[in-house]
């Protein structure tokens, strides 16, 4: 350890997400670095707004919000699916692409409506290419001028019929030609090794390892 | 080439800087990728504000500004020196750390005043550690949700007496123990190979190479 003020140097991180799937993936990948993760909900912190047109600015806003309300270093991800034939939509609006259900129904119902909207828009479209994108931001404190930023992309195709029950979001329709399976048909380990979030977290872990040596 | 909408795919970039030293470094590193660079001043675009507390948001603001006013993909850097004993200052304020000269005098006079202020603050400080930081942002268009982002860090020490006449900014006082020279005593080629901006541009070039294969 040489210059604490200039390095990330964390052993505990608040995660600016309340999504159990994301929390599990993040915890698994950071555990070997000796970093424990705690969801912001444990501190009573609610989700921040995501008003920006870039993933990275939304992730920054969420990480800052979590750090400001806990006084701890914080990590946030922002991610989405970008469909070529739709000019990159739903993109940063992936989580709430369709109008939310009037009578509630939670994340699964929102996912169902999002996929319904996406498939309707692609009904007569032969170009089915899409990619998932994820950016991870880690801030040491709310005003950190040098947040660590890592990204990952995962290329595939949107198919018309759901396959598989794993993952979440658009996964059952996100087909990987290299696997001949959808993202929802991969095991968690298979998904973490190649997914947009897995790649971004691996890149972040590399940056943390470099930092810890400097 | 597979999915134009999802990739950077540029052969001409506007550079959101009017600093000849930066333009030269950027042009040298991107030329092998077949990318020509044009300064925004060629389009009559003036410098954007840098109001943010993070380097990456300032770089994004500058890249967007250049893209919006030219209709072309744009690249911006934001960089600075972060001094450990000063809690990371001058950081994002590096270019205008000291008050600007009342009677003009240009960049050299501003650099002289910045260094004077920095050395005065470090006069009785034994911890001289510092690092240069650079982040590069490339946007395909002003509303690009997935800008490419690359960063670089360069660790050294702030010494009390200027050495060398190369580089610019804080370079004559930025001492590299591994070279036993300051940044201002390195040749441009030596500096590009190891500097914060050189590393960030190399990382960006890697991302562009990956993009061009996807």
XYZ file of C-alpha atoms in Angstrom:
428
model
C 0.000 0.000 0.000
C 1.576 3.257 -1.027
C -0.811 6.156 -1.545
C -4.218 5.569 -0.060
C -5.624 8.860 -1.326
C -5.034 7.789 -4.923
C -6.292 4.266 -4.894
C -9.498 2.425 -4.574
C -8.334 0.266 -1.699
C -11.649 -1.065 -0.535
C -12.641 -4.126 1.409
C -16.312 -3.248 1.615
C -18.521 -1.848 -1.105
C -22.097 -0.700 -1.158
C -23.910 -1.969 -4.233
C -26.338 0.538 -5.700
C -28.838 -2.110 -6.703
C -31.571 -4.093 -5.048
C -31.676 -6.723 -7.787
C -30.777 -10.089 -6.168
C -29.427 -11.519 -9.433
C -27.025 -8.630 -9.927
C -25.955 -8.665 -6.273
C -25.099 -12.359 -6.473
C -23.060 -11.961 -9.672
C -21.151 -8.999 -8.243
C -20.451 -10.707 -4.911
C -19.151 -13.856 -6.653
C -16.693 -11.957 -8.819
C -15.382 -9.593 -6.118
C -15.048 -12.162 -3.309
C -11.616 -13.439 -4.504
C -10.317 -9.858 -4.196
C -11.271 -9.789 -0.524
C -14.070 -7.328 -1.129
C -17.368 -7.786 0.706
C -20.471 -6.263 -0.846
C -23.557 -4.904 0.889
C -26.764 -3.874 -0.891
C -27.791 -0.258 -0.391
C -31.167 -1.447 0.886
C -29.342 -2.651 4.049
C -28.747 1.045 4.762
C -32.285 2.052 3.846
C -31.096 3.704 0.631
C -33.660 3.759 -2.164
C -32.901 3.566 -5.895
C -31.544 6.698 -7.578
C -32.983 8.220 -10.722
C -31.505 7.280 -14.099
C -32.173 10.394 -16.142
C -29.200 10.329 -18.528
C -28.813 9.276 -22.146
C -25.592 7.358 -21.447
C -25.237 4.218 -19.385
C -22.095 5.575 -17.744
C -23.749 8.722 -16.456
C -26.640 6.730 -15.021
C -24.224 4.364 -13.295
C -22.285 7.326 -11.892
C -25.490 8.892 -10.574
C -26.451 5.646 -8.844
C -22.981 5.027 -7.363
C -22.770 8.594 -6.029
C -26.235 8.374 -4.537
C -25.315 5.168 -2.668
C -21.965 6.559 -1.478
C -23.451 9.864 -0.365
C -26.077 8.117 1.756
C -23.770 5.542 3.331
C -20.363 7.240 3.493
C -18.847 4.117 1.897
C -17.285 3.378 -1.468
C -20.037 2.322 -3.849
C -20.435 0.314 -7.025
C -23.242 0.672 -9.548
C -23.987 -0.926 -12.849
C -26.136 0.301 -15.651
C -27.017 -2.024 -18.455
C -29.443 -2.692 -21.239
C -30.095 -4.339 -24.560
C -29.392 -2.432 -27.767
C -31.168 -3.684 -30.883
C -29.554 -2.780 -34.177
C -32.753 -2.584 -36.244
C -34.224 -0.238 -33.630
C -31.248 2.116 -33.737
C -30.008 0.887 -30.367
C -33.362 0.910 -28.523
C -34.385 0.095 -25.851
C -30.844 0.917 -24.633
C -30.812 2.947 -21.420
C -34.597 2.482 -21.229
C -34.418 -1.328 -21.198
C -35.682 -1.818 -17.639
C -38.819 0.210 -18.244
C -39.289 -0.094 -21.991
C -43.015 -0.847 -21.745
C -45.390 1.088 -19.529
C -45.374 -0.379 -16.006
C -48.353 -2.569 -15.077
C -51.127 -0.462 -13.558
C -51.917 -3.056 -10.940
C -48.350 -3.858 -9.926
C -47.010 -7.337 -10.597
C -43.339 -6.680 -9.936
C -40.271 -7.241 -12.019
C -41.458 -10.393 -13.809
C -44.550 -8.661 -15.136
C -42.475 -5.656 -16.237
C -40.057 -8.027 -18.004
C -42.972 -9.743 -19.760
C -44.328 -6.425 -21.020
C -40.888 -5.212 -22.120
C -40.346 -8.361 -24.177
C -43.839 -8.147 -25.660
C -43.159 -4.601 -26.843
C -39.753 -5.491 -28.257
C -41.057 -8.505 -30.188
C -43.965 -6.520 -31.604
C -41.571 -3.896 -32.945
C -39.377 -6.578 -34.510
C -42.252 -8.630 -35.944
C -41.416 -8.072 -39.615
C -37.752 -7.366 -39.120
C -35.170 -9.771 -40.543
C -32.173 -8.071 -38.904
C -32.363 -9.548 -35.388
C -28.917 -8.475 -34.196
C -28.612 -7.015 -30.716
C -26.117 -6.648 -27.933
C -26.333 -6.359 -24.209
C -24.188 -3.581 -22.777
C -23.069 -3.078 -19.189
C -20.982 -0.409 -17.541
C -19.769 -0.664 -13.959
C -18.719 2.405 -11.972
C -16.920 2.347 -8.626
C -16.574 5.574 -6.627
C -14.419 5.820 -3.495
C -16.603 8.680 -2.253
C -19.471 10.736 -3.632
C -17.201 13.412 -5.162
C -14.538 10.997 -6.445
C -12.948 12.655 -9.516
C -11.556 9.333 -10.829
C -14.245 6.682 -10.580
C -13.187 3.311 -11.923
C -15.161 2.509 -15.065
C -15.387 -0.847 -16.807
C -17.629 -2.027 -19.609
C -18.735 -5.171 -21.330
C -20.673 -6.061 -24.492
C -22.415 -9.321 -25.372
C -23.543 -9.858 -28.961
C -26.494 -12.021 -29.947
C -29.858 -12.066 -31.697
C -33.430 -11.469 -30.602
C -35.574 -14.531 -31.344
C -39.368 -14.606 -31.480
C -40.003 -17.414 -28.966
C -38.792 -17.591 -25.387
C -36.336 -20.334 -24.455
C -35.052 -21.136 -20.974
C -35.884 -20.049 -17.466
C -32.579 -18.662 -16.142
C -31.402 -15.068 -16.021
C -33.850 -12.195 -16.152
C -34.986 -9.354 -18.398
C -34.618 -10.097 -22.101
C -32.546 -13.265 -21.530
C -35.130 -15.823 -22.802
C -35.183 -14.047 -26.200
C -31.456 -13.275 -26.395
C -29.996 -16.034 -28.564
C -26.264 -16.773 -28.691
C -25.328 -18.488 -31.976
C -22.008 -19.648 -30.473
C -23.880 -21.602 -27.762
C -27.004 -22.404 -29.797
C -28.831 -21.361 -26.632
C -30.439 -18.260 -25.228
C -28.987 -16.379 -22.259
C -31.790 -17.902 -20.164
C -30.557 -21.402 -21.078
C -27.037 -20.826 -19.720
C -26.030 -21.803 -16.202
C -25.104 -18.865 -13.937
C -21.419 -19.829 -14.298
C -21.651 -19.978 -18.101
C -23.437 -16.641 -18.179
C -20.970 -14.888 -15.839
C -18.044 -16.011 -17.985
C -19.285 -14.363 -21.178
C -22.067 -11.909 -20.361
C -21.896 -8.128 -20.599
C -21.993 -7.872 -16.780
C -19.483 -10.680 -16.292
C -17.051 -9.044 -18.730
C -17.484 -5.620 -17.130
C -16.941 -7.043 -13.633
C -13.875 -8.961 -14.801
C -12.473 -5.757 -16.301
C -13.198 -3.939 -13.046
C -11.473 -6.679 -11.046
C -8.406 -6.260 -13.314
C -8.362 -2.545 -12.584
C -8.652 -3.177 -8.843
C -5.733 -5.609 -9.019
C -3.584 -3.022 -10.842
C -4.558 -0.366 -8.303
C -3.642 -2.581 -5.388
C -0.126 -2.980 -6.822
C 0.516 0.698 -7.554
C -18.467 -4.981 -40.922
C -21.612 -6.351 -39.427
C -23.763 -3.911 -37.487
C -22.934 -0.300 -38.204
C -25.483 1.017 -35.727
C -23.683 -0.695 -32.861
C -20.097 0.126 -33.572
C -17.828 3.071 -33.594
C -16.726 2.547 -37.195
C -15.115 5.892 -37.842
C -12.503 7.054 -40.281
C -12.659 10.691 -39.296
C -12.886 12.143 -35.813
C -13.278 15.665 -34.535
C -10.954 16.317 -31.611
C -12.492 18.480 -28.907
C -9.246 20.265 -28.147
C -7.260 23.110 -29.589
C -4.051 22.102 -27.810
C -1.461 21.338 -30.540
C 0.472 18.945 -28.285
C -2.594 16.851 -27.555
C -3.695 16.886 -31.202
C -0.307 15.613 -32.329
C -0.266 12.774 -29.772
C -3.787 11.712 -30.689
C -3.144 11.837 -34.443
C 0.026 9.727 -34.092
C -1.689 6.986 -32.143
C -4.870 6.788 -34.269
C -3.209 7.013 -37.701
C -2.360 3.256 -37.841
C -6.080 2.526 -37.397
C -6.893 4.526 -40.532
C -8.541 7.284 -38.514
C -7.933 10.901 -39.514
C -8.391 13.566 -36.858
C -9.525 17.157 -37.293
C -9.446 19.789 -34.533
C -12.794 21.327 -33.676
C -11.336 24.771 -34.371
C -11.343 23.831 -38.090
C -15.137 23.907 -37.795
C -15.185 27.111 -35.767
C -16.175 25.219 -32.616
C -15.001 26.844 -29.385
C -14.041 24.998 -26.192
C -16.852 23.574 -24.075
C -17.235 24.193 -20.364
C -15.778 21.672 -17.894
C -18.100 22.063 -14.920
C -18.013 18.544 -13.483
C -16.186 16.981 -10.545
C -15.161 13.913 -12.570
C -12.754 13.828 -15.485
C -15.059 11.477 -17.386
C -18.064 13.793 -17.245
C -15.966 16.724 -18.415
C -14.605 14.673 -21.311
C -18.144 13.573 -22.212
C -19.351 17.180 -22.166
C -16.523 18.237 -24.483
C -16.968 15.323 -26.894
C -20.719 15.923 -27.130
C -20.237 19.614 -27.708
C -17.836 18.918 -30.595
C -20.096 16.261 -32.120
C -23.217 18.371 -31.804
C -21.598 21.294 -33.625
C -19.996 19.271 -36.409
C -22.296 16.277 -36.913
C -19.230 14.018 -36.744
C -17.982 11.449 -34.239
C -15.854 13.242 -31.670
C -13.082 12.453 -29.242
C -12.238 14.415 -26.106
C -9.759 13.969 -23.345
C -9.798 15.335 -19.852
C -6.709 15.083 -17.731
C -4.910 16.500 -14.757
C -2.411 15.937 -11.996
C -3.569 14.544 -8.658
C -1.243 15.176 -5.711
C -1.581 12.767 -2.803
C -0.654 15.227 -0.036
C -3.244 17.663 -1.390
C -6.023 15.073 -1.364
C -5.946 14.735 -5.137
C -5.790 18.450 -5.995
C -5.478 20.130 -8.424
C -7.252 17.220 -10.208
C -9.972 18.384 -12.579
C -8.856 21.967 -11.946
C -5.286 21.374 -13.141
C -5.466 23.570 -16.250
C -6.631 26.602 -14.315
C -5.334 25.907 -10.818
C -3.963 29.429 -10.329
C -5.915 32.559 -11.213
C -5.400 33.423 -14.900
C -2.993 36.259 -15.651
C -4.848 39.594 -15.734
C -2.883 40.831 -18.733
C -3.088 37.659 -20.795
C 0.130 35.783 -21.523
C -1.323 32.569 -22.868
C -0.858 28.965 -21.863
C 2.823 29.222 -20.851
C 2.103 31.967 -18.330
C -0.865 30.003 -16.957
C 1.357 26.916 -16.624
C 3.980 28.986 -14.778
C 1.398 30.274 -12.305
C -0.127 26.816 -11.795
C 3.277 25.339 -10.961
C 4.099 28.251 -8.659
C 0.899 27.653 -6.696
C 1.450 23.896 -6.514
C 5.047 24.229 -5.280
C 4.079 26.797 -2.658
C 1.463 24.428 -1.260
C 3.992 21.576 -1.163
C 6.844 23.650 0.276
C 7.077 21.863 3.638
C 5.555 18.595 2.454
C 7.695 15.469 2.423
C 5.116 13.291 0.655
C 5.692 14.343 -2.979
C 3.696 11.536 -4.630
C 1.386 12.436 -7.484
C -0.133 10.924 -10.567
C -1.296 12.239 -13.865
C -4.721 10.935 -14.913
C -6.297 10.987 -18.363
C -9.643 9.803 -19.615
C -10.540 9.663 -23.311
C -14.140 9.603 -24.497
C -15.277 8.862 -28.039
C -18.902 9.514 -29.031
C -20.337 8.420 -32.371
C -22.935 11.191 -32.134
C -24.000 13.734 -29.530
C -26.586 11.425 -27.922
C -24.490 8.248 -28.115
C -25.588 6.030 -25.190
C -22.382 3.944 -25.310
C -19.411 6.256 -25.631
C -16.069 4.477 -25.659
C -14.152 5.344 -22.499
C -10.473 4.669 -21.841
C -8.238 5.837 -19.030
C -4.586 6.029 -18.077
C -2.582 6.818 -14.930
C 1.061 7.857 -14.631
C 2.689 7.815 -11.208
C 5.553 10.086 -10.186
C 6.676 12.772 -7.746
C 6.506 16.544 -7.685
C 10.004 17.997 -7.351
C 10.838 21.566 -6.306
C 12.980 22.591 -9.272
C 12.025 22.468 -12.950
C 13.923 20.100 -15.226
C 13.601 19.817 -19.007
C 11.825 21.764 -21.703
C 9.566 19.175 -23.350
C 5.894 18.494 -22.691
C 3.667 21.110 -21.114
C 1.740 21.839 -17.922
C 3.304 20.309 -14.833
C 5.779 18.158 -16.807
C 9.015 19.947 -15.720
C 8.184 19.216 -12.063
C 6.800 15.682 -12.591
C 9.672 13.362 -11.765
C 9.710 9.690 -12.793
C 11.958 7.642 -10.504
C 12.088 4.808 -13.070
C 13.592 7.162 -15.675
C 15.464 9.445 -13.248
C 14.013 12.217 -15.402
C 11.024 14.519 -15.384
C 8.237 14.212 -17.948
C 9.691 17.319 -19.617
C 13.003 15.494 -20.111
C 11.444 12.609 -22.075
C 11.296 12.580 -25.858
C 7.764 12.699 -27.309
C 8.073 9.001 -28.203
C 9.200 8.071 -24.688
C 6.390 10.119 -23.181
C 3.688 8.662 -25.450
C 4.727 5.130 -24.532
C 4.198 5.553 -20.788
C 2.193 8.707 -20.125
C -1.367 8.901 -18.851
C -2.556 10.141 -22.256
C -0.477 7.594 -24.144
C -1.901 4.744 -22.054
C -5.462 6.010 -22.409
C -5.091 6.367 -26.188
C -3.564 2.900 -26.451
C -6.501 1.481 -24.471
C -8.904 3.336 -26.764
C -7.132 1.987 -29.831
C -7.534 -1.543 -28.401
C -11.266 -0.952 -27.985
C -11.552 0.347 -31.551
C -9.745 -2.757 -32.834
C -12.159 -5.025 -30.946
C -15.133 -3.039 -32.244
C -13.936 -3.310 -35.815
C -13.879 -7.109 -35.521
C -17.307 -7.525 -33.934
